[in-house]
mmCIF file of C-alpha atoms in Angstrom:
data_model
loop_
_atom_site.group_PDB
_atom_site.id
_atom_site.type_symbol
_atom_site.label_atom_id
_atom_site.label_comp_id
_atom_site.label_asym_id
_atom_site.label_seq_id
_atom_site.Cartn_x
_atom_site.Cartn_y
_atom_site.Cartn_z
ATOM 1 C CA MET A 1 -7.986 -23.914 7.306
ATOM 2 C CA ASN A 2 -9.791 -23.199 3.737
ATOM 3 C CA SER A 3 -12.655 -20.568 5.008
ATOM 4 C CA PRO A 4 -11.938 -17.232 3.000
ATOM 5 C CA VAL A 5 -11.868 -15.568 5.921
ATOM 6 C CA LEU A 6 -9.464 -15.455 8.956
ATOM 7 C CA GLU A 7 -8.520 -13.078 11.603
ATOM 8 C CA GLN A 8 -5.294 -11.536 11.551
ATOM 9 C CA ASN A 9 -3.551 -13.441 13.601
ATOM 10 C CA GLU A 10 -4.151 -16.485 11.302
ATOM 11 C CA VAL A 11 -3.470 -14.592 8.022
ATOM 12 C CA GLU A 12 -0.147 -13.992 10.056
ATOM 13 C CA ARG A 13 0.517 -17.448 10.770
ATOM 14 C CA VAL A 14 -0.171 -18.325 7.522
ATOM 15 C CA PHE A 15 2.041 -15.886 5.570
ATOM 16 C CA ASP A 16 4.971 -16.819 8.032
ATOM 17 C CA ARG A 17 4.348 -20.681 7.258
ATOM 18 C CA ILE A 18 5.151 -20.215 3.235
ATOM 19 C CA ALA A 19 7.232 -17.005 3.271
ATOM 20 C CA HIS A 20 10.200 -18.695 2.306
ATOM 21 C CA ARG A 21 8.559 -20.069 -0.916
ATOM 22 C CA TYR A 22 5.835 -17.354 -1.529
ATOM 23 C CA ASP A 23 7.840 -15.384 -4.481
ATOM 24 C CA GLN A 24 8.429 -18.688 -6.572
ATOM 25 C CA PHE A 25 5.004 -19.575 -5.815
ATOM 26 C CA ASN A 26 3.725 -16.267 -7.121
ATOM 27 C CA SER A 27 5.833 -16.676 -9.954
ATOM 28 C CA LEU A 28 4.405 -20.295 -11.073
ATOM 29 C CA ALA A 29 1.106 -19.845 -9.823
ATOM 30 C CA SER A 30 0.569 -16.664 -12.428
ATOM 31 C CA PHE A 31 3.068 -18.027 -15.076
ATOM 32 C CA GLY A 32 4.842 -15.457 -14.225
ATOM 33 C CA LEU A 33 2.343 -12.509 -14.943
ATOM 34 C CA ASP A 34 2.647 -11.152 -11.364
ATOM 35 C CA ARG A 35 5.140 -8.513 -11.716
ATOM 36 C CA ALA A 36 3.370 -7.401 -14.913
ATOM 37 C CA TRP A 37 0.058 -7.207 -12.704
ATOM 38 C CA ARG A 38 1.905 -5.087 -10.324
ATOM 39 C CA ARG A 39 3.346 -2.698 -13.032
ATOM 40 C CA THR A 40 -0.318 -2.002 -13.659
ATOM 41 C CA LEU A 41 -0.436 -0.435 -10.748
ATOM 42 C CA ILE A 42 2.704 1.204 -10.579
ATOM 43 C CA ARG A 43 1.759 3.169 -13.761
ATOM 44 C CA ARG A 44 -0.601 4.962 -11.751
ATOM 45 C CA LEU A 45 2.009 6.496 -9.440
ATOM 46 C CA PRO A 46 2.983 10.077 -9.901
ATOM 47 C CA GLY A 47 7.139 10.826 -9.915
ATOM 48 C CA HIS A 48 7.090 12.281 -6.859
ATOM 49 C CA CYS A 49 5.381 11.147 -3.363
ATOM 50 C CA ASP A 50 5.715 9.600 -0.595
ATOM 51 C CA ILE A 51 3.790 6.207 -0.813
ATOM 52 C CA LEU A 52 3.258 3.373 2.043
ATOM 53 C CA ASP A 53 3.108 -0.460 0.911
ATOM 54 C CA LEU A 54 0.637 -1.899 3.155
ATOM 55 C CA GLY A 55 0.669 -5.858 3.298
ATOM 56 C CA CYS A 56 4.468 -5.718 1.634
ATOM 57 C CA GLY A 57 4.983 -9.031 1.874
ATOM 58 C CA THR A 58 8.453 -9.951 0.826
ATOM 59 C CA GLY A 59 9.120 -6.770 -0.737
ATOM 60 C CA VAL A 60 8.612 -7.205 -4.501
ATOM 61 C CA LEU A 61 6.144 -4.230 -4.742
ATOM 62 C CA THR A 62 8.143 -2.300 -2.653
ATOM 63 C CA SER A 63 10.760 -2.613 -4.878
ATOM 64 C CA GLN A 64 9.332 -2.269 -8.194
ATOM 65 C CA VAL A 65 8.059 1.226 -6.866
ATOM 66 C CA SER A 66 11.493 2.244 -5.469
ATOM 67 C CA GLU A 67 13.153 0.957 -8.856
ATOM 68 C CA ARG A 68 11.114 3.584 -10.930
ATOM 69 C CA PRO A 69 12.890 5.912 -13.391
ATOM 70 C CA GLY A 70 13.424 9.321 -11.936
ATOM 71 C CA ALA A 71 10.939 9.140 -8.885
ATOM 72 C CA SER A 72 11.825 10.526 -5.693
ATOM 73 C CA GLY A 73 9.825 10.534 -1.944
ATOM 74 C CA ARG A 74 9.706 8.021 0.872
ATOM 75 C CA VAL A 75 8.843 4.170 0.578
ATOM 76 C CA LEU A 76 7.147 2.665 3.596
ATOM 77 C CA GLY A 77 6.534 -1.249 3.622
ATOM 78 C CA VAL A 78 4.345 -2.627 5.954
ATOM 79 C CA ASP A 79 3.428 -6.166 7.021
ATOM 80 C CA ILE A 80 2.224 -8.348 9.854
ATOM 81 C CA SER A 81 4.107 -10.969 9.292
ATOM 82 C CA ALA A 82 7.828 -11.194 10.634
ATOM 83 C CA ASP A 83 9.020 -14.072 7.920
ATOM 84 C CA MET A 84 7.472 -12.115 5.139
ATOM 85 C CA LEU A 85 9.590 -8.880 6.459
ATOM 86 C CA ARG A 86 12.660 -10.774 6.762
ATOM 87 C CA CYS A 87 12.337 -12.054 3.460
ATOM 88 C CA ALA A 88 11.710 -8.425 2.228
ATOM 89 C CA ARG A 89 15.023 -7.190 3.610
ATOM 90 C CA ARG A 90 17.239 -10.423 2.331
ATOM 91 C CA ASN A 91 15.860 -9.362 -1.033
ATOM 92 C CA GLN A 92 16.915 -5.378 0.118
ATOM 93 C CA THR A 93 19.991 -6.233 0.542
ATOM 94 C CA ARG A 94 20.629 -8.593 -2.561
ATOM 95 C CA VAL A 95 19.062 -6.034 -5.221
ATOM 96 C CA PRO A 96 19.455 -2.590 -3.699
ATOM 97 C CA SER A 97 16.970 0.311 -5.291
ATOM 98 C CA PRO A 98 17.966 3.371 -6.245
ATOM 99 C CA LEU A 99 15.288 4.898 -3.692
ATOM 100 C CA ALA A 100 15.480 3.885 -0.473
ATOM 101 C CA SER A 101 12.442 2.262 1.473
ATOM 102 C CA THR A 102 11.869 1.192 4.990
ATOM 103 C CA LEU A 103 10.174 -1.891 6.179
ATOM 104 C CA LEU A 104 8.242 -2.131 9.468
ATOM 105 C CA ARG A 105 5.985 -4.521 11.016
ATOM 106 C CA ALA A 106 2.632 -3.721 12.108
ATOM 107 C CA SER A 107 -0.827 -4.299 11.459
ATOM 108 C CA GLY A 108 -2.967 -2.593 8.452
ATOM 109 C CA ALA A 109 -5.865 -2.090 11.232
ATOM 110 C CA ASP A 110 -3.267 -0.334 13.446
ATOM 111 C CA ILE A 111 -0.424 1.565 11.310
ATOM 112 C CA PRO A 112 2.019 3.367 13.630
ATOM 113 C CA VAL A 113 2.640 6.418 11.481
ATOM 114 C CA VAL A 114 1.167 10.056 11.902
ATOM 115 C CA SER A 115 -1.873 11.185 10.437
ATOM 116 C CA ALA A 116 -2.122 12.599 6.490
ATOM 117 C CA SER A 117 1.698 11.674 6.037
ATOM 118 C CA PHE A 118 1.513 9.630 2.610
ATOM 119 C CA ASP A 119 0.395 10.673 -0.669
ATOM 120 C CA ARG A 120 -0.643 7.154 -1.709
ATOM 121 C CA VAL A 121 -1.130 4.039 -0.198
ATOM 122 C CA ILE A 122 -0.626 0.850 -2.278
ATOM 123 C CA SER A 123 -0.908 -2.762 -1.841
ATOM 124 C CA ALA A 124 -0.566 -6.214 -4.101
ATOM 125 C CA PHE A 125 -2.513 -9.527 -2.958
ATOM 126 C CA VAL A 126 -3.713 -8.044 0.427
ATOM 127 C CA LEU A 127 -7.188 -6.700 0.571
ATOM 128 C CA ARG A 128 -8.452 -10.154 0.597
ATOM 129 C CA ASN A 129 -6.624 -11.028 3.768
ATOM 130 C CA VAL A 130 -7.928 -8.029 5.386
ATOM 131 C CA ARG A 131 -11.428 -9.167 4.977
ATOM 132 C CA SER A 132 -12.157 -9.756 8.520
ATOM 133 C CA GLN A 133 -11.009 -6.159 9.234
ATOM 134 C CA MET A 134 -11.766 -3.993 6.266
ATOM 135 C CA PRO A 135 -13.808 -1.113 7.400
ATOM 136 C CA ARG A 136 -10.803 -0.729 10.131
ATOM 137 C CA VAL A 137 -7.959 -1.067 7.483
ATOM 138 C CA LEU A 138 -9.613 1.609 5.018
ATOM 139 C CA ASP A 139 -9.993 3.754 8.326
ATOM 140 C CA GLU A 140 -6.431 3.645 8.611
ATOM 141 C CA VAL A 141 -5.445 3.929 5.056
ATOM 142 C CA PHE A 142 -7.956 7.204 5.057
ATOM 143 C CA ARG A 143 -6.103 8.442 8.173
ATOM 144 C CA VAL A 144 -2.701 7.769 7.109
ATOM 145 C CA LEU A 145 -3.449 9.861 3.195
ATOM 146 C CA ARG A 146 -2.662 13.267 2.675
ATOM 147 C CA PRO A 147 -5.526 15.808 1.492
ATOM 148 C CA HIS A 148 -5.995 14.733 -2.306
ATOM 149 C CA GLY A 149 -4.271 11.345 -1.598
ATOM 150 C CA GLN A 150 -5.324 8.141 -3.092
ATOM 151 C CA VAL A 151 -5.405 4.505 -2.358
ATOM 152 C CA LEU A 152 -4.546 1.744 -4.981
ATOM 153 C CA MET A 153 -5.004 -1.794 -3.911
ATOM 154 C CA LEU A 154 -4.452 -4.533 -6.617
ATOM 155 C CA ASP A 155 -6.179 -7.899 -6.514
ATOM 156 C CA LEU A 156 -6.771 -10.994 -7.952
ATOM 157 C CA GLY A 157 -10.985 -11.502 -8.924
ATOM 158 C CA LYS A 158 -12.964 -13.570 -11.446
ATOM 159 C CA PRO A 159 -12.915 -13.703 -15.177
ATOM 160 C CA GLY A 160 -15.811 -11.836 -16.562
ATOM 161 C CA SER A 161 -16.664 -14.795 -19.447
ATOM 162 C CA ALA A 162 -18.538 -17.604 -18.536
ATOM 163 C CA TRP A 163 -16.286 -20.077 -19.981
ATOM 164 C CA MET A 164 -13.130 -18.795 -18.571
ATOM 165 C CA GLN A 165 -14.933 -18.806 -15.086
ATOM 166 C CA ASN A 166 -15.282 -22.614 -14.941
ATOM 167 C CA GLY A 167 -11.297 -23.113 -15.907
ATOM 168 C CA HIS A 168 -10.333 -20.768 -13.423
ATOM 169 C CA ARG A 169 -12.290 -22.450 -10.322
ATOM 170 C CA TRP A 170 -11.031 -26.013 -11.331
ATOM 171 C CA TYR A 171 -7.634 -24.523 -11.401
ATOM 172 C CA LEU A 172 -7.487 -22.405 -8.313
ATOM 173 C CA ASN A 173 -9.281 -25.612 -6.573
ATOM 174 C CA ARG A 174 -7.382 -28.586 -8.106
ATOM 175 C CA VAL A 175 -3.984 -27.128 -9.254
ATOM 176 C CA LEU A 176 -2.805 -23.807 -7.187
ATOM 177 C CA PRO A 177 -2.939 -26.054 -4.177
ATOM 178 C CA ARG A 178 -0.843 -28.646 -5.341
ATOM 179 C CA ILE A 179 1.759 -25.848 -6.599
ATOM 180 C CA GLY A 180 1.746 -24.709 -3.125
ATOM 181 C CA ARG A 181 2.531 -28.131 -1.778
ATOM 182 C CA VAL A 182 5.158 -28.669 -4.590
ATOM 183 C CA LEU A 183 7.048 -25.668 -2.882
ATOM 184 C CA THR A 184 6.554 -25.927 0.542
ATOM 185 C CA GLY A 185 5.422 -29.332 2.032
ATOM 186 C CA THR A 186 1.977 -28.038 2.936
ATOM 187 C CA GLN A 187 -1.121 -27.340 1.293
ATOM 188 C CA GLU A 188 -3.598 -26.023 3.714
ATOM 189 C CA PRO A 189 -2.617 -22.059 2.934
ATOM 190 C CA PHE A 190 -3.011 -22.219 -0.271
ATOM 191 C CA GLU A 191 -6.273 -23.674 -0.070
ATOM 192 C CA TYR A 192 -7.045 -20.748 2.008
ATOM 193 C CA LEU A 193 -5.780 -18.612 -0.689
ATOM 194 C CA SER A 194 -7.833 -20.038 -3.285
ATOM 195 C CA ALA A 195 -10.657 -19.938 -1.006
ATOM 196 C CA SER A 196 -10.127 -16.303 -0.466
ATOM 197 C CA ILE A 197 -10.452 -15.558 -4.123
ATOM 198 C CA LEU A 198 -13.177 -17.968 -5.029
ATOM 199 C CA GLU A 199 -15.470 -16.383 -2.243
ATOM 200 C CA PHE A 200 -14.316 -12.958 -2.180
ATOM 201 C CA MET A 201 -16.744 -9.600 -1.857
ATOM 202 C CA GLU A 202 -18.047 -8.505 -5.160
ATOM 203 C CA PRO A 203 -16.308 -5.278 -6.386
ATOM 204 C CA GLU A 204 -19.151 -2.887 -5.694
ATOM 205 C CA GLU A 205 -19.130 -3.544 -1.862
ATOM 206 C CA VAL A 206 -15.813 -2.912 -1.806
ATOM 207 C CA VAL A 207 -16.053 0.250 -3.312
ATOM 208 C CA ARG A 208 -19.380 0.929 -1.046
ATOM 209 C CA THR A 209 -17.167 0.165 2.099
ATOM 210 C CA MET A 210 -14.305 2.607 0.979
ATOM 211 C CA LYS A 211 -17.075 5.408 0.345
ATOM 212 C CA GLU A 212 -18.543 4.389 4.024
ATOM 213 C CA VAL A 213 -14.859 5.507 5.278
ATOM 214 C CA GLY A 214 -14.894 8.604 4.012
ATOM 215 C CA PHE A 215 -13.376 8.448 0.522
ATOM 216 C CA CYS A 216 -15.162 11.187 -1.689
ATOM 217 C CA LYS A 217 -14.377 8.899 -5.162
ATOM 218 C CA SER A 218 -13.720 5.150 -4.944
ATOM 219 C CA GLY A 219 -14.115 2.229 -8.217
ATOM 220 C CA PHE A 220 -12.617 -0.825 -9.698
ATOM 221 C CA ASP A 221 -11.354 -1.084 -12.758
ATOM 222 C CA ALA A 222 -10.708 -4.913 -14.005
ATOM 223 C CA VAL A 223 -7.705 -5.592 -15.936
ATOM 224 C CA TYR A 224 -6.415 -8.662 -17.586
ATOM 225 C CA GLY A 225 -10.135 -9.879 -18.404
ATOM 226 C CA GLY A 226 -11.050 -9.531 -14.622
ATOM 227 C CA LEU A 227 -8.029 -12.145 -13.432
ATOM 228 C CA VAL A 228 -6.742 -8.902 -11.439
ATOM 229 C CA GLY A 229 -8.370 -5.361 -10.734
ATOM 230 C CA ILE A 230 -7.531 -2.144 -8.980
ATOM 231 C CA TYR A 231 -9.834 -0.839 -6.305
ATOM 232 C CA TRP A 232 -8.914 3.019 -6.191
ATOM 233 C CA ALA A 233 -10.285 5.797 -4.159
ATOM 234 C CA GLU A 234 -9.487 9.470 -3.270
ATOM 235 C CA LYS A 235 -9.647 11.413 -0.087
ATOM 236 C CA ASP A 236 -10.916 14.931 -0.543
ATOM 237 C CA ARG A 237 -9.671 16.603 2.827
#
């Protein structure tokens, strides 16, 4: 299970197993910074736009997007895990957002929406989990975006400085899986999550793949010292 690359049916099983504690895990493992990391992406969104949240999970990013002051437009959350979506629906009921959002179970490699129907496709901590199908997923993202639309994908990375890299690797290998075990009683899924961060593609490879599927511009912006970053791309037609 500690392979950094899983097929989509395996990814689905991983997140079904940990869905009930996933939000607590994210908060503890990031020392409460995960919501702030998401806000770095949200600040790049215009006030009015139709948004697809790819791999929405428990709906945290979907909700944060829907709660933007003065925002308008549609918000659709898509995820492959039924249990994660069950948590998302529960969260929606518990804390209603001013801007209504819809949830849909589907794979990122086969999104059941019409072409050119969204202005933005966003995601948080998803890209590593679709590595086995990345060109196909990015091709689907390109398809559902309107002309001049953008994709913004927040994900975990590796710090730039050498002294931080050693501590980062130790934390991911030794601490993060144990946090997951305490919360859920299982460690395997969190070993996978650690491996998926440590052995993920270099940002340049992801940016190149974005260009290969047709995006006119693409790039990567590291934030928080490289612990997280935003992959972005624009569609010109």
